[in-house]
């Protein structure tokens, strides 16, 4: 089943392979509506029970409940996670490109997730398909990172790798936008709009082999990244296990699983699109921020726009 969130935190389900339509099931979800949209965390936790009911009702729904995707403002499928956990350098080829001659961090000793551990992104950086990413430092390099997002479905603490996938509700597409530079990762990756997610959540039962999942990213139609989860250093199960050892995971929490090689800079006016088979296409626009650091904060903030 694919789960969608749209407009004022409404909930949609698509049960067939129909790419154009969903069924609005908001009225069938207990506690739906309002802000903050924490009801979606509860829905994700309840999916094993309520999912089949929603799918059945969606199939039986009349035309008045059908919505054309193109008419909707899509939102992240889990818009209010307690945290976004993210894996730095979880693909060997991505590590190599960062430190290669001409790479972003040329000549530096780049390590992997096994050295860096995990980091956190602000949940407020989430946007959905069709959203806009504003570049906070106009003249500093900001990159796209194509990733698969794991969505946690139950409270999980100290989970062994062999038990970890039972804690996963589903998957989605995610772009981990990143300002390059010397500040800590949570600062460089947490600006508003820096975590596009979607276009929907696909439940784990519909992903036959998450360990061999090919996905790609284009900028203005040109392919920049084309990777497969089989190249991950830590696979989904080990990432969930590590994250659950670090912090208690709650339903709706998101794990960004790292990016394959091919990362690159974006510019105002770009259209960035991530394609994940089974999930769909997640496209966002890039534009310049309306004000520079010094315009907002004063001259003391100049180093942030020049480094
Ligand atoms: Mn990343």
GROMACS .gro file of C-alpha atoms and ligand atoms in nm:
model
  308
    1UNK     CA    1   0.000   0.000   0.000
    2UNK     CA    2   0.112   0.353  -0.069
    3UNK     CA    3   0.023   0.622   0.185
    4UNK     CA    4   0.002   0.990   0.091
    5UNK     CA    5  -0.031   1.311   0.292
    6UNK     CA    6  -0.163   1.619   0.117
    7UNK     CA    7  -0.319   1.964   0.160
    8UNK     CA    8  -0.411   2.024   0.528
    9UNK     CA    9  -0.256   1.696   0.650
   10UNK     CA   10  -0.517   1.486   0.474
   11UNK     CA   11  -0.445   1.118   0.419
   12UNK     CA   12  -0.464   0.929   0.094
   13UNK     CA   13  -0.416   0.569  -0.007
   14UNK     CA   14  -0.342   0.419  -0.347
   15UNK     CA   15  -0.398   0.048  -0.357
   16UNK     CA   16  -0.348  -0.028  -0.723
   17UNK     CA   17  -0.065   0.071  -0.951
   18UNK     CA   18  -0.260   0.377  -1.060
   19UNK     CA   19  -0.003   0.658  -1.073
   20UNK     CA   20  -0.256   0.936  -1.122
   21UNK     CA   21  -0.506   0.901  -0.840
   22UNK     CA   22  -0.543   0.834  -0.471
   23UNK     CA   23  -0.840   0.781  -0.242
   24UNK     CA   24  -0.894   1.028   0.042
   25UNK     CA   25  -0.932   0.818   0.358
   26UNK     CA   26  -0.891   1.102   0.611
   27UNK     CA   27  -1.235   1.049   0.764
   28UNK     CA   28  -1.152   0.684   0.836
   29UNK     CA   29  -0.840   0.760   1.043
   30UNK     CA   30  -0.894   0.819   1.416
   31UNK     CA   31  -0.774   1.162   1.531
   32UNK     CA   32  -0.696   1.284   1.179
   33UNK     CA   33  -0.656   1.652   1.112
   34UNK     CA   34  -0.510   1.951   1.289
   35UNK     CA   35  -0.162   2.074   1.364
   36UNK     CA   36   0.085   1.948   1.462
   37UNK     CA   37   0.013   1.642   1.246
   38UNK     CA   38   0.110   1.386   1.508
   39UNK     CA   39  -0.187   1.169   1.407
   40UNK     CA   40   0.030   1.044   1.122
   41UNK     CA   41   0.280   0.895   1.367
   42UNK     CA   42  -0.005   0.705   1.530
   43UNK     CA   43  -0.130   0.597   1.189
   44UNK     CA   44   0.213   0.461   1.096
   45UNK     CA   45   0.223   0.270   1.425
   46UNK     CA   46  -0.123   0.127   1.359
   47UNK     CA   47  -0.064   0.038   0.994
   48UNK     CA   48  -0.047  -0.340   1.050
   49UNK     CA   49  -0.404  -0.323   1.185
   50UNK     CA   50  -0.561  -0.027   1.007
   51UNK     CA   51  -0.372  -0.056   0.677
   52UNK     CA   52  -0.572  -0.348   0.538
   53UNK     CA   53  -0.896  -0.178   0.650
   54UNK     CA   54  -0.801   0.145   0.472
   55UNK     CA   55  -0.700  -0.048   0.160
   56UNK     CA   56  -1.032  -0.233   0.156
   57UNK     CA   57  -1.231   0.085   0.206
   58UNK     CA   58  -1.025   0.265  -0.057
   59UNK     CA   59  -1.103  -0.005  -0.313
   60UNK     CA   60  -1.473   0.025  -0.233
   61UNK     CA   61  -1.478   0.407  -0.225
   62UNK     CA   62  -1.695   0.600  -0.465
   63UNK     CA   63  -1.565   0.852  -0.716
   64UNK     CA   64  -1.631   1.137  -0.472
   65UNK     CA   65  -1.333   1.022  -0.264
   66UNK     CA   66  -1.091   0.992  -0.554
   67UNK     CA   67  -0.837   1.274  -0.590
   68UNK     CA   68  -0.610   1.343  -0.882
   69UNK     CA   69  -0.251   1.364  -0.757
   70UNK     CA   70  -0.172   1.654  -0.988
   71UNK     CA   71  -0.438   1.863  -0.812
   72UNK     CA   72  -0.296   1.810  -0.462
   73UNK     CA   73  -0.025   1.976  -0.259
   74UNK     CA   74   0.175   1.676  -0.146
   75UNK     CA   75   0.341   1.678   0.195
   76UNK     CA   76   0.598   1.447   0.354
   77UNK     CA   77   0.425   1.118   0.444
   78UNK     CA   78   0.549   1.141   0.804
   79UNK     CA   79   0.569   1.517   0.859
   80UNK     CA   80   0.622   1.523   1.237
   81UNK     CA   81   0.890   1.268   1.331
   82UNK     CA   82   1.056   1.296   1.670
   83UNK     CA   83   1.384   1.292   1.475
   84UNK     CA   84   1.549   1.232   1.141
   85UNK     CA   85   1.849   1.007   1.188
   86UNK     CA   86   2.098   1.015   0.902
   87UNK     CA   87   2.396   0.810   0.791
   88UNK     CA   88   2.706   1.002   0.679
   89UNK     CA   89   2.911   0.838   0.403
   90UNK     CA   90   2.733   0.502   0.381
   91UNK     CA   91   2.848   0.423   0.026
   92UNK     CA   92   3.217   0.361  -0.048
   93UNK     CA   93   3.202   0.520  -0.394
   94UNK     CA   94   3.060   0.839  -0.241
   95UNK     CA   95   3.349   0.850   0.007
   96UNK     CA   96   3.593   0.815  -0.282
   97UNK     CA   97   3.437   1.099  -0.483
   98UNK     CA   98   3.448   1.338  -0.187
   99UNK     CA   99   3.823   1.299  -0.136
  100UNK     CA  100   3.923   1.252  -0.503
  101UNK     CA  101   4.117   1.514  -0.696
  102UNK     CA  102   3.863   1.782  -0.777
  103UNK     CA  103   3.624   1.646  -0.513
  104UNK     CA  104   3.444   1.860  -0.256
  105UNK     CA  105   3.694   1.767   0.013
  106UNK     CA  106   3.990   1.688  -0.216
  107UNK     CA  107   4.290   1.547  -0.040
  108UNK     CA  108   4.115   1.511   0.297
  109UNK     CA  109   4.088   1.177   0.471
  110UNK     CA  110   3.716   1.099   0.439
  111UNK     CA  111   3.593   0.816   0.657
  112UNK     CA  112   3.262   0.627   0.664
  113UNK     CA  113   2.955   0.579   0.881
  114UNK     CA  114   3.157   0.326   1.082
  115UNK     CA  115   3.388   0.610   1.190
  116UNK     CA  116   3.144   0.903   1.206
  117UNK     CA  117   2.842   0.727   1.357
  118UNK     CA  118   2.503   0.884   1.288
  119UNK     CA  119   2.383   1.245   1.291
  120UNK     CA  120   2.047   1.419   1.325
  121UNK     CA  121   1.863   1.652   1.088
  122UNK     CA  122   1.594   1.891   1.209
  123UNK     CA  123   1.245   1.751   1.136
  124UNK     CA  124   1.142   2.107   1.040
  125UNK     CA  125   1.359   2.071   0.727
  126UNK     CA  126   1.104   1.830   0.572
  127UNK     CA  127   0.908   1.928   0.261
  128UNK     CA  128   0.703   1.726   0.016
  129UNK     CA  129   0.692   1.675  -0.359
  130UNK     CA  130   0.652   2.006  -0.541
  131UNK     CA  131   0.815   2.203  -0.259
  132UNK     CA  132   1.090   2.462  -0.282
  133UNK     CA  133   1.444   2.451  -0.144
  134UNK     CA  134   1.598   2.790  -0.067
  135UNK     CA  135   1.977   2.815  -0.072
  136UNK     CA  136   2.075   2.998   0.249
  137UNK     CA  137   2.427   3.099   0.141
  138UNK     CA  138   2.406   3.207  -0.221
  139UNK     CA  139   2.771   3.169  -0.310
  140UNK     CA  140   2.844   2.852  -0.117
  141UNK     CA  141   2.817   2.509  -0.271
  142UNK     CA  142   2.497   2.322  -0.181
  143UNK     CA  143   2.463   1.961  -0.300
  144UNK     CA  144   2.186   1.711  -0.360
  145UNK     CA  145   2.215   1.367  -0.197
  146UNK     CA  146   1.971   1.102  -0.324
  147UNK     CA  147   1.870   0.861  -0.049
  148UNK     CA  148   1.614   0.601   0.057
  149UNK     CA  149   1.427   0.689   0.377
  150UNK     CA  150   1.334   0.420   0.629
  151UNK     CA  151   1.019   0.496   0.828
  152UNK     CA  152   1.004   0.339   1.174
  153UNK     CA  153   0.675   0.171   1.268
  154UNK     CA  154   0.711   0.092   1.637
  155UNK     CA  155   0.906   0.192   1.945
  156UNK     CA  156   1.250   0.036   1.913
  157UNK     CA  157   1.540   0.029   2.157
  158UNK     CA  158   1.853  -0.186   2.139
  159UNK     CA  159   1.724  -0.389   1.846
  160UNK     CA  160   1.949  -0.657   1.700
  161UNK     CA  161   2.008  -0.645   1.322
  162UNK     CA  162   1.815  -0.969   1.273
  163UNK     CA  163   1.510  -0.817   1.441
  164UNK     CA  164   1.540  -0.467   1.296
  165UNK     CA  165   1.330  -0.493   0.981
  166UNK     CA  166   1.026  -0.588   1.191
  167UNK     CA  167   1.041  -0.230   1.325
  168UNK     CA  168   1.016  -0.075   0.977
  169UNK     CA  169   0.675   0.047   0.857
  170UNK     CA  170   0.791   0.138   0.511
  171UNK     CA  171   1.015   0.340   0.286
  172UNK     CA  172   1.018   0.665   0.095
  173UNK     CA  173   1.246   0.876  -0.119
  174UNK     CA  174   1.455   1.147   0.046
  175UNK     CA  175   1.696   1.416  -0.071
  176UNK     CA  176   1.951   1.520   0.188
  177UNK     CA  177   2.046   1.872   0.078
  178UNK     CA  178   2.383   1.976   0.218
  179UNK     CA  179   2.584   2.296   0.233
  180UNK     CA  180   2.949   2.201   0.194
  181UNK     CA  181   3.189   2.345   0.446
  182UNK     CA  182   3.334   2.317   0.792
  183UNK     CA  183   3.029   2.356   1.016
  184UNK     CA  184   2.884   2.048   1.185
  185UNK     CA  185   2.650   1.836   0.971
  186UNK     CA  186   2.329   1.919   1.163
  187UNK     CA  187   2.385   2.289   1.086
  188UNK     CA  188   2.467   2.240   0.719
  189UNK     CA  189   2.179   1.998   0.654
  190UNK     CA  190   1.889   2.132   0.863
  191UNK     CA  191   1.779   2.447   0.679
  192UNK     CA  192   1.410   2.467   0.596
  193UNK     CA  193   1.341   2.261   0.287
  194UNK     CA  194   1.667   2.067   0.305
  195UNK     CA  195   1.489   1.733   0.348
  196UNK     CA  196   1.240   1.670   0.067
  197UNK     CA  197   1.064   1.338   0.131
  198UNK     CA  198   0.811   1.141  -0.068
  199UNK     CA  199   0.614   1.149  -0.280
  200UNK     CA  200   0.452   0.880  -0.060
  201UNK     CA  201   0.532   0.604   0.187
  202UNK     CA  202   0.535   0.250   0.048
  203UNK     CA  203   0.471  -0.012   0.313
  204UNK     CA  204   0.751  -0.259   0.376
  205UNK     CA  205   0.544  -0.557   0.259
  206UNK     CA  206   0.545  -0.413  -0.094
  207UNK     CA  207   0.923  -0.390  -0.121
  208UNK     CA  208   1.033  -0.737  -0.223
  209UNK     CA  209   1.408  -0.683  -0.189
  210UNK     CA  210   1.512  -0.358  -0.021
  211UNK     CA  211   1.875  -0.473  -0.035
  212UNK     CA  212   1.878  -0.449  -0.417
  213UNK     CA  213   1.694  -0.123  -0.483
  214UNK     CA  214   1.811   0.098  -0.762
  215UNK     CA  215   1.722   0.467  -0.757
  216UNK     CA  216   1.830   0.777  -0.945
  217UNK     CA  217   1.833   1.155  -0.931
  218UNK     CA  218   1.824   1.411  -1.209
  219UNK     CA  219   1.887   1.785  -1.217
  220UNK     CA  220   1.697   1.959  -1.497
  221UNK     CA  221   1.649   1.618  -1.656
  222UNK     CA  222   2.016   1.518  -1.659
  223UNK     CA  223   2.106   1.208  -1.457
  224UNK     CA  224   2.341   1.291  -1.169
  225UNK     CA  225   2.303   0.987  -0.942
  226UNK     CA  226   2.215   0.627  -1.023
  227UNK     CA  227   2.279   0.399  -0.728
  228UNK     CA  228   2.167   0.081  -0.561
  229UNK     CA  229   2.117  -0.006  -0.196
  230UNK     CA  230   2.330  -0.317  -0.246
  231UNK     CA  231   2.633  -0.083  -0.226
  232UNK     CA  232   2.550   0.044   0.123
  233UNK     CA  233   2.820  -0.009   0.385
  234UNK     CA  234   2.555  -0.057   0.655
  235UNK     CA  235   2.232  -0.204   0.518
  236UNK     CA  236   1.888  -0.101   0.643
  237UNK     CA  237   1.881  -0.359   0.923
  238UNK     CA  238   2.219  -0.254   1.060
  239UNK     CA  239   2.129   0.115   1.035
  240UNK     CA  240   1.808   0.060   1.232
  241UNK     CA  241   1.998  -0.144   1.489
  242UNK     CA  242   2.265   0.124   1.532
  243UNK     CA  243   2.007   0.404   1.548
  244UNK     CA  244   1.809   0.212   1.810
  245UNK     CA  245   2.123   0.169   2.020
  246UNK     CA  246   2.185   0.542   1.997
  247UNK     CA  247   1.833   0.664   2.079
  248UNK     CA  248   1.491   0.514   2.129
  249UNK     CA  249   1.316   0.512   1.792
  250UNK     CA  250   0.947   0.600   1.773
  251UNK     CA  251   0.683   0.536   1.509
  252UNK     CA  252   0.722   0.795   1.237
  253UNK     CA  253   1.093   0.847   1.292
  254UNK     CA  254   1.294   0.863   0.972
  255UNK     CA  255   1.635   0.719   0.891
  256UNK     CA  256   1.812   0.869   0.588
  257UNK     CA  257   2.029   0.582   0.470
  258UNK     CA  258   2.306   0.765   0.287
  259UNK     CA  259   2.381   0.863  -0.070
  260UNK     CA  260   2.557   0.688  -0.356
  261UNK     CA  261   2.814   0.863  -0.572
  262UNK     CA  262   2.718   1.143  -0.809
  263UNK     CA  263   2.639   1.419  -0.560
  264UNK     CA  264   2.671   1.765  -0.706
  265UNK     CA  265   2.584   2.132  -0.665
  266UNK     CA  266   2.245   2.289  -0.732
  267UNK     CA  267   2.171   2.645  -0.842
  268UNK     CA  268   1.865   2.870  -0.822
  269UNK     CA  269   1.622   2.770  -1.094
  270UNK     CA  270   1.717   2.401  -1.088
  271UNK     CA  271   1.457   2.125  -1.077
  272UNK     CA  272   1.581   1.825  -0.879
  273UNK     CA  273   1.395   1.496  -0.914
  274UNK     CA  274   1.450   1.171  -0.727
  275UNK     CA  275   1.300   0.853  -0.875
  276UNK     CA  276   1.254   0.550  -0.650
  277UNK     CA  277   1.074   0.254  -0.811
  278UNK     CA  278   0.767   0.160  -0.609
  279UNK     CA  279   0.761   0.500  -0.437
  280UNK     CA  280   0.748   0.739  -0.731
  281UNK     CA  281   0.902   1.070  -0.830
  282UNK     CA  282   0.992   1.338  -0.579
  283UNK     CA  283   1.062   1.673  -0.747
  284UNK     CA  284   1.154   2.006  -0.591
  285UNK     CA  285   1.260   2.348  -0.717
  286UNK     CA  286   1.569   2.535  -0.603
  287UNK     CA  287   1.573   2.909  -0.546
  288UNK     CA  288   1.789   3.166  -0.369
  289UNK     CA  289   1.700   3.261  -0.013
  290UNK     CA  290   1.524   3.599   0.002
  291UNK     CA  291   1.785   3.746   0.236
  292UNK     CA  292   2.155   3.684   0.300
  293UNK     CA  293   2.303   3.611   0.646
  294UNK     CA  294   2.434   3.969   0.682
  295UNK     CA  295   2.104   4.121   0.571
  296UNK     CA  296   1.927   3.929   0.848
  297UNK     CA  297   2.187   3.921   1.125
  298UNK     CA  298   2.438   4.195   1.049
  299UNK     CA  299   2.800   4.210   0.935
  300UNK     CA  300   2.927   3.973   1.202
  301UNK     CA  301   2.755   3.690   1.005
  302UNK     CA  302   2.967   3.751   0.694
  303UNK     CA  303   3.185   3.440   0.750
  304UNK     CA  304   2.883   3.218   0.695
  305UNK     CA  305   2.832   3.346   0.343
  306UNK     CA  306   3.198   3.352   0.244
  307UNK     CA  307   3.361   3.036   0.370
  308LIG    MN1  308   2.324   1.224   0.323
   0.00000   0.00000   0.00000
